[in-house]
Short mmCIF file of C-alpha atoms in Angstrom, two decimals:
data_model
loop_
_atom_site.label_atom_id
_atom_site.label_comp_id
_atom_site.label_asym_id
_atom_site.label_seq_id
_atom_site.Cartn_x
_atom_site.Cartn_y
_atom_site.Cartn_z
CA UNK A 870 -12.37 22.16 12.57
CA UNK A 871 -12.66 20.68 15.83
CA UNK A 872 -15.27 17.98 15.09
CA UNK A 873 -14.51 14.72 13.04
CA UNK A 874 -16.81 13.96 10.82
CA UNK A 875 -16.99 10.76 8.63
CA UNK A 876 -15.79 11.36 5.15
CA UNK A 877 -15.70 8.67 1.85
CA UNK A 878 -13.87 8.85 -1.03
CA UNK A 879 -16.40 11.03 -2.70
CA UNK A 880 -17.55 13.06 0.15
CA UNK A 881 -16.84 16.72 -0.05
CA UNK A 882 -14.59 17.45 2.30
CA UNK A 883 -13.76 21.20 3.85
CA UNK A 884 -12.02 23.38 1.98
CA UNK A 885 -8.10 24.75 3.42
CA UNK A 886 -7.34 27.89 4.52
CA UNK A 887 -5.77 29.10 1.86
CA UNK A 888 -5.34 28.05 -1.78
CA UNK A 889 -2.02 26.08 -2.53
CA UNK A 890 0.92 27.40 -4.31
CA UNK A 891 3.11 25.85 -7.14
CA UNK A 892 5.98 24.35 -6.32
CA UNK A 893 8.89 26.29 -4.11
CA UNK A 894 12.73 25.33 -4.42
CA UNK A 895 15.88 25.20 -2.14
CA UNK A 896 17.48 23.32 0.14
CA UNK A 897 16.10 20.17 2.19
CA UNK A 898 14.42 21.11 5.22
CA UNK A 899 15.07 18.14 6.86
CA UNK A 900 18.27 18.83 9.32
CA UNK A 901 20.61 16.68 11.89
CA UNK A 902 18.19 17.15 14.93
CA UNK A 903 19.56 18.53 18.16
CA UNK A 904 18.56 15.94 20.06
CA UNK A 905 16.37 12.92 20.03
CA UNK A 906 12.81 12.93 20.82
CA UNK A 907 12.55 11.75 24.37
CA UNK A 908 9.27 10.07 25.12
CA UNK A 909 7.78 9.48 28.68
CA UNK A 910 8.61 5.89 29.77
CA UNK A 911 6.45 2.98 29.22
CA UNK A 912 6.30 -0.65 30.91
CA UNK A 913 6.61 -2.16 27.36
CA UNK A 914 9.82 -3.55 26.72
CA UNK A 915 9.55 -1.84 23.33
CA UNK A 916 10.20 1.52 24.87
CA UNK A 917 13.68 1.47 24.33
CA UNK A 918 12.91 1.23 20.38
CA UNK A 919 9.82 2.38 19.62
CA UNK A 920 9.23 2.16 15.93
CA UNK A 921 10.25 -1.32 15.98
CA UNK A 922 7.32 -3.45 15.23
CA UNK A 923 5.64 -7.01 14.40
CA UNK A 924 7.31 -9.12 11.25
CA UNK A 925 5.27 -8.46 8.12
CA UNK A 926 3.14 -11.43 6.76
CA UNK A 927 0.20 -11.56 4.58
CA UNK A 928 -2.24 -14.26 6.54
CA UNK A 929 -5.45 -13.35 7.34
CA UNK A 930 -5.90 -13.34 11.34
CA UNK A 931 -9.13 -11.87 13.19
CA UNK A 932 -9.00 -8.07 12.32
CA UNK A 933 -8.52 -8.41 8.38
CA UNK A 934 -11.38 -10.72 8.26
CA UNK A 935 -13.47 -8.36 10.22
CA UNK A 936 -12.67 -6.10 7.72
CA UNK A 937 -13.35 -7.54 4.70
CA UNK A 938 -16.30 -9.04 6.22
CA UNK A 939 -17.46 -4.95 6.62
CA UNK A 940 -16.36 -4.19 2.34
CA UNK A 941 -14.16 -1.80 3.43
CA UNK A 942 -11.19 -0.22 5.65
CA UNK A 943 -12.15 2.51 7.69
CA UNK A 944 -8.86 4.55 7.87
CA UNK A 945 -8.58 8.13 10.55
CA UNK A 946 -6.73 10.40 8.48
CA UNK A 947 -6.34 14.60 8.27
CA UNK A 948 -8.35 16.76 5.83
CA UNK A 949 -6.14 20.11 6.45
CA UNK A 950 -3.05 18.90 6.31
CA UNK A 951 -1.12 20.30 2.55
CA UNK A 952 0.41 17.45 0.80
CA UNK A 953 -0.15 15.01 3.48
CA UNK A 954 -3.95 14.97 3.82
CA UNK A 955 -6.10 17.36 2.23
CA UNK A 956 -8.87 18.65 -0.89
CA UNK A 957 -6.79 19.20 -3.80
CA UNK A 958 -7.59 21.69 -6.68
CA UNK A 959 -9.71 19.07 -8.13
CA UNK A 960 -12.27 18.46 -5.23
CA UNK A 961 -10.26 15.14 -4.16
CA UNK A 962 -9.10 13.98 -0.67
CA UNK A 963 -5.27 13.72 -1.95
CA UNK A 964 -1.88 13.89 -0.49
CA UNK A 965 0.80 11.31 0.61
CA UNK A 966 -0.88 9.86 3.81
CA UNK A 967 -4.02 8.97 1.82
CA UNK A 968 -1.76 7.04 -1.02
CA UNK A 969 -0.63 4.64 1.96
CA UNK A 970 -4.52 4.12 2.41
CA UNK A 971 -5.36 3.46 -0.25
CA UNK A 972 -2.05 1.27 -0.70
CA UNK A 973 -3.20 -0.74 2.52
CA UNK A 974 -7.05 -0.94 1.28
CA UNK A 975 -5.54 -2.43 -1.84
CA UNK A 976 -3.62 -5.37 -0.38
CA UNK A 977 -6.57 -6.33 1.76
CA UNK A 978 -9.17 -6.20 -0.63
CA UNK A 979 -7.35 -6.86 -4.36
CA UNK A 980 -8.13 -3.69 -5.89
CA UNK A 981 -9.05 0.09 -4.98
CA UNK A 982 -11.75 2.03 -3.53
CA UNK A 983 -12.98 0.22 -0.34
CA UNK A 984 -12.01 2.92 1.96
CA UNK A 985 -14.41 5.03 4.24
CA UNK A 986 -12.04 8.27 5.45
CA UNK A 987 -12.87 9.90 8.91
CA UNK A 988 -11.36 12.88 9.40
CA UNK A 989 -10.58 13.60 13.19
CA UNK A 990 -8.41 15.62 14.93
CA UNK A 991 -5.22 15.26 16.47
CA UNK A 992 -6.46 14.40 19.89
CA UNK A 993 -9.03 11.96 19.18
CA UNK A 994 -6.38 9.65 17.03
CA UNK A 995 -5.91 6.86 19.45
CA UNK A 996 -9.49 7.29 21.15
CA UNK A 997 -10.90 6.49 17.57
CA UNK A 998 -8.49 3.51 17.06
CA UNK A 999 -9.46 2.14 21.13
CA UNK A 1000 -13.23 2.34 20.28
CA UNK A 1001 -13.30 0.83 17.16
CA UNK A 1002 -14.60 4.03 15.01
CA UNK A 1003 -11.36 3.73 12.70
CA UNK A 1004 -9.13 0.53 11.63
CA UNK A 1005 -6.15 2.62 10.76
CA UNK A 1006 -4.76 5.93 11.55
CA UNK A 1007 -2.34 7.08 8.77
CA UNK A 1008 -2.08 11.06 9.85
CA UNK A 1009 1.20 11.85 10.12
CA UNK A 1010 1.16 10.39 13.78
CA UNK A 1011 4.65 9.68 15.82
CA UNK A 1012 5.70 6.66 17.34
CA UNK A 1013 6.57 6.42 20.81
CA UNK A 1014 6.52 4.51 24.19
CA UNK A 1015 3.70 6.47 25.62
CA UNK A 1016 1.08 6.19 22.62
CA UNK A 1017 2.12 2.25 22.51
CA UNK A 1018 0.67 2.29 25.82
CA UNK A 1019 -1.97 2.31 24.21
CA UNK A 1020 -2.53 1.58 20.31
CA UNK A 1021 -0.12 -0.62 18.14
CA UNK A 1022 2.21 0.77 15.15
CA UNK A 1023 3.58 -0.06 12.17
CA UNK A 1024 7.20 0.25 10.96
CA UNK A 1025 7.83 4.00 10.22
CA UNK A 1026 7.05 5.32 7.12
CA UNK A 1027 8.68 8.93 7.14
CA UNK A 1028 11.21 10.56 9.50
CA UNK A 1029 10.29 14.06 10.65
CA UNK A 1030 11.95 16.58 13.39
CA UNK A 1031 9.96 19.15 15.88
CA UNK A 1032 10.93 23.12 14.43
CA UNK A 1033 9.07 26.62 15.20
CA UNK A 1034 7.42 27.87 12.50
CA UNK A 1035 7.18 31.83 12.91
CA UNK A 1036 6.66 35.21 10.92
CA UNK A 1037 8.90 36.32 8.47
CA UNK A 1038 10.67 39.14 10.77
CA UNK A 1039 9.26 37.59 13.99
CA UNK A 1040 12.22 37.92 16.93
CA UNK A 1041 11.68 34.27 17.28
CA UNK A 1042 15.26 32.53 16.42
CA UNK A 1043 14.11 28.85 16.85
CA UNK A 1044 13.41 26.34 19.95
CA UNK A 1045 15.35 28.69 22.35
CA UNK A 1046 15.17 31.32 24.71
CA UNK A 1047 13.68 33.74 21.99
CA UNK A 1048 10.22 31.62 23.10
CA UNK A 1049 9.77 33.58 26.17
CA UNK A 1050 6.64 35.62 26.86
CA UNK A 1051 5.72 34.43 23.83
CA UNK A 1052 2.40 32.58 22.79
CA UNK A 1053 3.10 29.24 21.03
CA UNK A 1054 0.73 26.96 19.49
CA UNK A 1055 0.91 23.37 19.05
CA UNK A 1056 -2.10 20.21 18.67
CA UNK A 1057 -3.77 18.66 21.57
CA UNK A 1058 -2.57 15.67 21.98
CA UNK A 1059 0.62 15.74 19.52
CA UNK A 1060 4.41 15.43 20.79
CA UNK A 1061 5.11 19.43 19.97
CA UNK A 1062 2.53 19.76 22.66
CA UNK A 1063 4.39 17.20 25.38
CA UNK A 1064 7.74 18.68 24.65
CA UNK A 1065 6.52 22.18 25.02
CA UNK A 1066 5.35 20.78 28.74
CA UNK A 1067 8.58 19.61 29.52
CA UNK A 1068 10.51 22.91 28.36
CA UNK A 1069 8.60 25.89 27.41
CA UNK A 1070 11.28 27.89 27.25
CA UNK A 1071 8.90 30.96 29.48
CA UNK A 1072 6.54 30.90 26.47
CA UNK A 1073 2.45 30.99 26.49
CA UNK A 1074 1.26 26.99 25.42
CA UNK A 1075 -1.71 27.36 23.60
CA UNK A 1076 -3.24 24.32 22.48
CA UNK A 1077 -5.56 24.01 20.35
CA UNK A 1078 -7.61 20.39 18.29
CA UNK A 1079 -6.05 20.19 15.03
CA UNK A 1080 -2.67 21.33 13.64
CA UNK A 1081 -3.90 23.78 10.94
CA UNK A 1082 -5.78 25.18 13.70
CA UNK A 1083 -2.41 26.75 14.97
CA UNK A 1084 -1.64 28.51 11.38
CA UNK A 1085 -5.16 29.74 11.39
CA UNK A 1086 -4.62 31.90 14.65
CA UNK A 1087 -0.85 32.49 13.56
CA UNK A 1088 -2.42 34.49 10.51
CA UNK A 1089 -5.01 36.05 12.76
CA UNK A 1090 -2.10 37.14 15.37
CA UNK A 1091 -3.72 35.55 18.30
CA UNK A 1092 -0.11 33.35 18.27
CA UNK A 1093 3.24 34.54 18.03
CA UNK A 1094 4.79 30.64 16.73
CA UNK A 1095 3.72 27.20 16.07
CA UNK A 1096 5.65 23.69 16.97
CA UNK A 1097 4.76 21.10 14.99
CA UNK A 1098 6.60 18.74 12.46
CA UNK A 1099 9.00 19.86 10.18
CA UNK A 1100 7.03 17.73 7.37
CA UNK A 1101 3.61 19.27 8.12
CA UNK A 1102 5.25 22.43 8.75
CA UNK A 1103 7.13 22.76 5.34
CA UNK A 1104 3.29 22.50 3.80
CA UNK A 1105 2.51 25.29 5.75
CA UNK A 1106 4.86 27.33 5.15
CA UNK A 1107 4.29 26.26 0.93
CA UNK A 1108 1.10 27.42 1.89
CA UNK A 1109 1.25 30.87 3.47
CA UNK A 1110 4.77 32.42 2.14
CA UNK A 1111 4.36 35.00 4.84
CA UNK A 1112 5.57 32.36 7.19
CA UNK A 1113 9.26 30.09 7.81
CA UNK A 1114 10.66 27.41 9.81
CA UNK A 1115 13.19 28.81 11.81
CA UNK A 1116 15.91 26.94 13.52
CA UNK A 1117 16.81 23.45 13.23
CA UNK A 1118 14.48 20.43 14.36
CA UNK A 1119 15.46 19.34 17.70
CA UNK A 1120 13.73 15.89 17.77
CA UNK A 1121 13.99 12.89 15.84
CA UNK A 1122 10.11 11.28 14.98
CA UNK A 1123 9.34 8.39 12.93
CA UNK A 1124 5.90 8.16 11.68
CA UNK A 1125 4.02 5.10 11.75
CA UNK A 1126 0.66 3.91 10.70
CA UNK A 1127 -1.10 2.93 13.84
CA UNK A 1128 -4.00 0.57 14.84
CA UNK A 1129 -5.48 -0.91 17.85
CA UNK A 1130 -3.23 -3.07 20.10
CA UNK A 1131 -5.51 -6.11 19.69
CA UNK A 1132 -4.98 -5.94 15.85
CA UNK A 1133 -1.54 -7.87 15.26
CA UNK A 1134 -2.36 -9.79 11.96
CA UNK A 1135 -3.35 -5.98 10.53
CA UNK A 1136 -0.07 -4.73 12.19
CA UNK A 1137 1.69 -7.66 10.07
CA UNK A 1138 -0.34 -6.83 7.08
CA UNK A 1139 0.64 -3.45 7.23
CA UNK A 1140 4.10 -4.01 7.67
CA UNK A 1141 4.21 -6.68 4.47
CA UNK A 1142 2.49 -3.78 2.47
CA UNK A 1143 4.78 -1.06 3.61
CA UNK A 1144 7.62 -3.22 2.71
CA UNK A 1145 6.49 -3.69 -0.91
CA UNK A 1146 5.65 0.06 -0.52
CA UNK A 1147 9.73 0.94 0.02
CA UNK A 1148 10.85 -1.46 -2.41
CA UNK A 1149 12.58 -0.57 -5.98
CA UNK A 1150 14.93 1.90 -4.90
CA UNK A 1151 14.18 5.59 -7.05
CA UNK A 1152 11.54 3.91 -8.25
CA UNK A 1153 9.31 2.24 -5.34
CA UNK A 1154 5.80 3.48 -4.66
CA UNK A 1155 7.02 5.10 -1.67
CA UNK A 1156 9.17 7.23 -3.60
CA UNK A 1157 6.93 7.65 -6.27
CA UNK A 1158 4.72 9.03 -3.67
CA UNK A 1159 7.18 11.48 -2.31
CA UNK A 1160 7.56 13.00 -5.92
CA UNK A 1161 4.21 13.58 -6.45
CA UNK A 1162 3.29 15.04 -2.92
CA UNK A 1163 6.12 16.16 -0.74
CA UNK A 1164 9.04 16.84 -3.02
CA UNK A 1165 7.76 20.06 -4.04
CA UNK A 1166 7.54 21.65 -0.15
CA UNK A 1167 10.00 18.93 1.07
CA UNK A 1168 12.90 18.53 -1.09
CA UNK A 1169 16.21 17.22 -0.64
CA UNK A 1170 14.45 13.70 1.00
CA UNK A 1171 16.67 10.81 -0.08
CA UNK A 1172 13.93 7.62 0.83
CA UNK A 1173 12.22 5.56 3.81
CA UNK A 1174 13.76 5.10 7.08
CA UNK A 1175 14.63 1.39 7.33
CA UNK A 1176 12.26 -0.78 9.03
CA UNK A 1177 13.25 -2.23 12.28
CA UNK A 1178 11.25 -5.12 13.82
CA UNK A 1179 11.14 -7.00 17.40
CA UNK A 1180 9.86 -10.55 16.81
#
């Protein structure tokens, strides 16, 4: 799982861990967050409000031409991640990152289909947006000052929250003291992984390339808890019932769809999609999506954080 590897549309892709369940009820897992998520400081002005981005427009500058100059987007996306991005029962690359794709690839080229997927791991997101391997990066990523150091983002998309995921009957209570002397997993490169640096609570970091990597070794019982987003996490858990979030988020993360810095007319073209993409109330695309990917492990989700913009 380590190695990204270039996928298309009709590539077979790897398989998950474990088969997907039906549909599981209750209440929203989405919860008032502790605290905020507090990213390390930038030199951008932008740090201050980090998912604000560029006004949407639909003109053609230097990066969308490149594109459609290639036939297709090249978009960095997840393969293991349930509901989000991953093989469905049917063989397909599916889930509610890859409908943004393919809503994006759309606008751009006037119809669907010119995508090429790469699947890479957590850590190698903004490395594959800096060299030029990937256009996009829809993969559940989170703004904030230090990655717009270094790649630009989008307007958010979905609002998430940090939570421990743990055994059913594990002594672990939540982001707390019950951590300590404990091994805890979370993605190179991801913000469970920097906020685990700044307070690990006397727990054992383990760190590992992708995000299903940490449920893989959870189920083996080579870790004791995972940190990752609630969002992903509530797939997991759909996933392996032996498992449950515990505790409340204690961040607040807006995911964005991110590109490289030099890109602003794809930035803009993003944004103008995304805000067709929110539009219609109950019945936008956006919440169309949600209904058909996320509702069923992540209920209770009213719609789309607002978009906020700088220019």
């Amino acid at each position: 799982m380590a190695l990204a590897c270039a996928l298309t549309a009709a590539a077979v892709l790897l398989p998950l861990a474990q088969a997907a369940p039906g549909a599981s009820g209750g209440s929203s897992l989405v919860r008032e967050p502790a605290r905020m998520a507090v990213a390390p400081l930038a030199p951008a002005d932008t740090c201050e409000n980090p998912e604000a981005s560029l006004r949407p427009n639909g003109l053609d500058g230097s990066a969308i031409q490149r594109i459609r100059a290639a036939g297709h987007l090249v978009a960095g996306v997840d393969q293991n991640s349930f509901k989000w991005g991953y093989r469905n029962p049917a063989g397909e690359l599916d889930g509610f990152d890859i409908a943004l794709v393919k809503a994006i690839a759309k606008d751009i080229f006037g119809e669907d289909g010119k995508v090429i997927y790469r699947a890479i791991p957590t850590s190698q997101r903004i490395p594959a947006l800096k060299d030029g391997t990937v256009d996009i990066v829809v993969r559940t990523m989170t703004v904030n000052c230090k990655r717009l150091e270094d790649v630009a983002f989008s307007t958010a998309y979905f609002e998430a929250g940090q939570q421990v995921l743990a055994p059913k009957g594990s002594a672990i209570t939540g982001y707390d003291a019950s951590l300590k002397g404990r091994r805890i997993c979370t993605a190179a490169g991801s913000t469970a992984e920097a906020e685990l640096a700044v307070q690990s609570f006397g727990s054992v970091p383990v760190s590992v390339p992708n995000q299903l990597d940490c449920l893989v070794r959870l189920q083996l019982g080579e870790v004791d808890g995972i940190i990752t987003d609630n969002a992903l996490a509530a797939g997991q858990a759909a996933q392996d019932p032996s498992v449950r979030l515990v505790g409340s988020p204690f961040t607040r993360e807006f995911y964005g769809v991110a590109m490289n810095k030099d890109a602003g007319d794809l930035v803009r073209r993003v944004n103008k999609v995304l805000e067709d993409y929110r539009a219609g109330g109950g019945e936008s695309p956006w919440m169309s999506a949600y209904r058909a990917h996320l509702e069923p492990v992540l209920p209770g989700v009213a719609g789309p954080p607002a978009p906020k913009y700088r220019d």
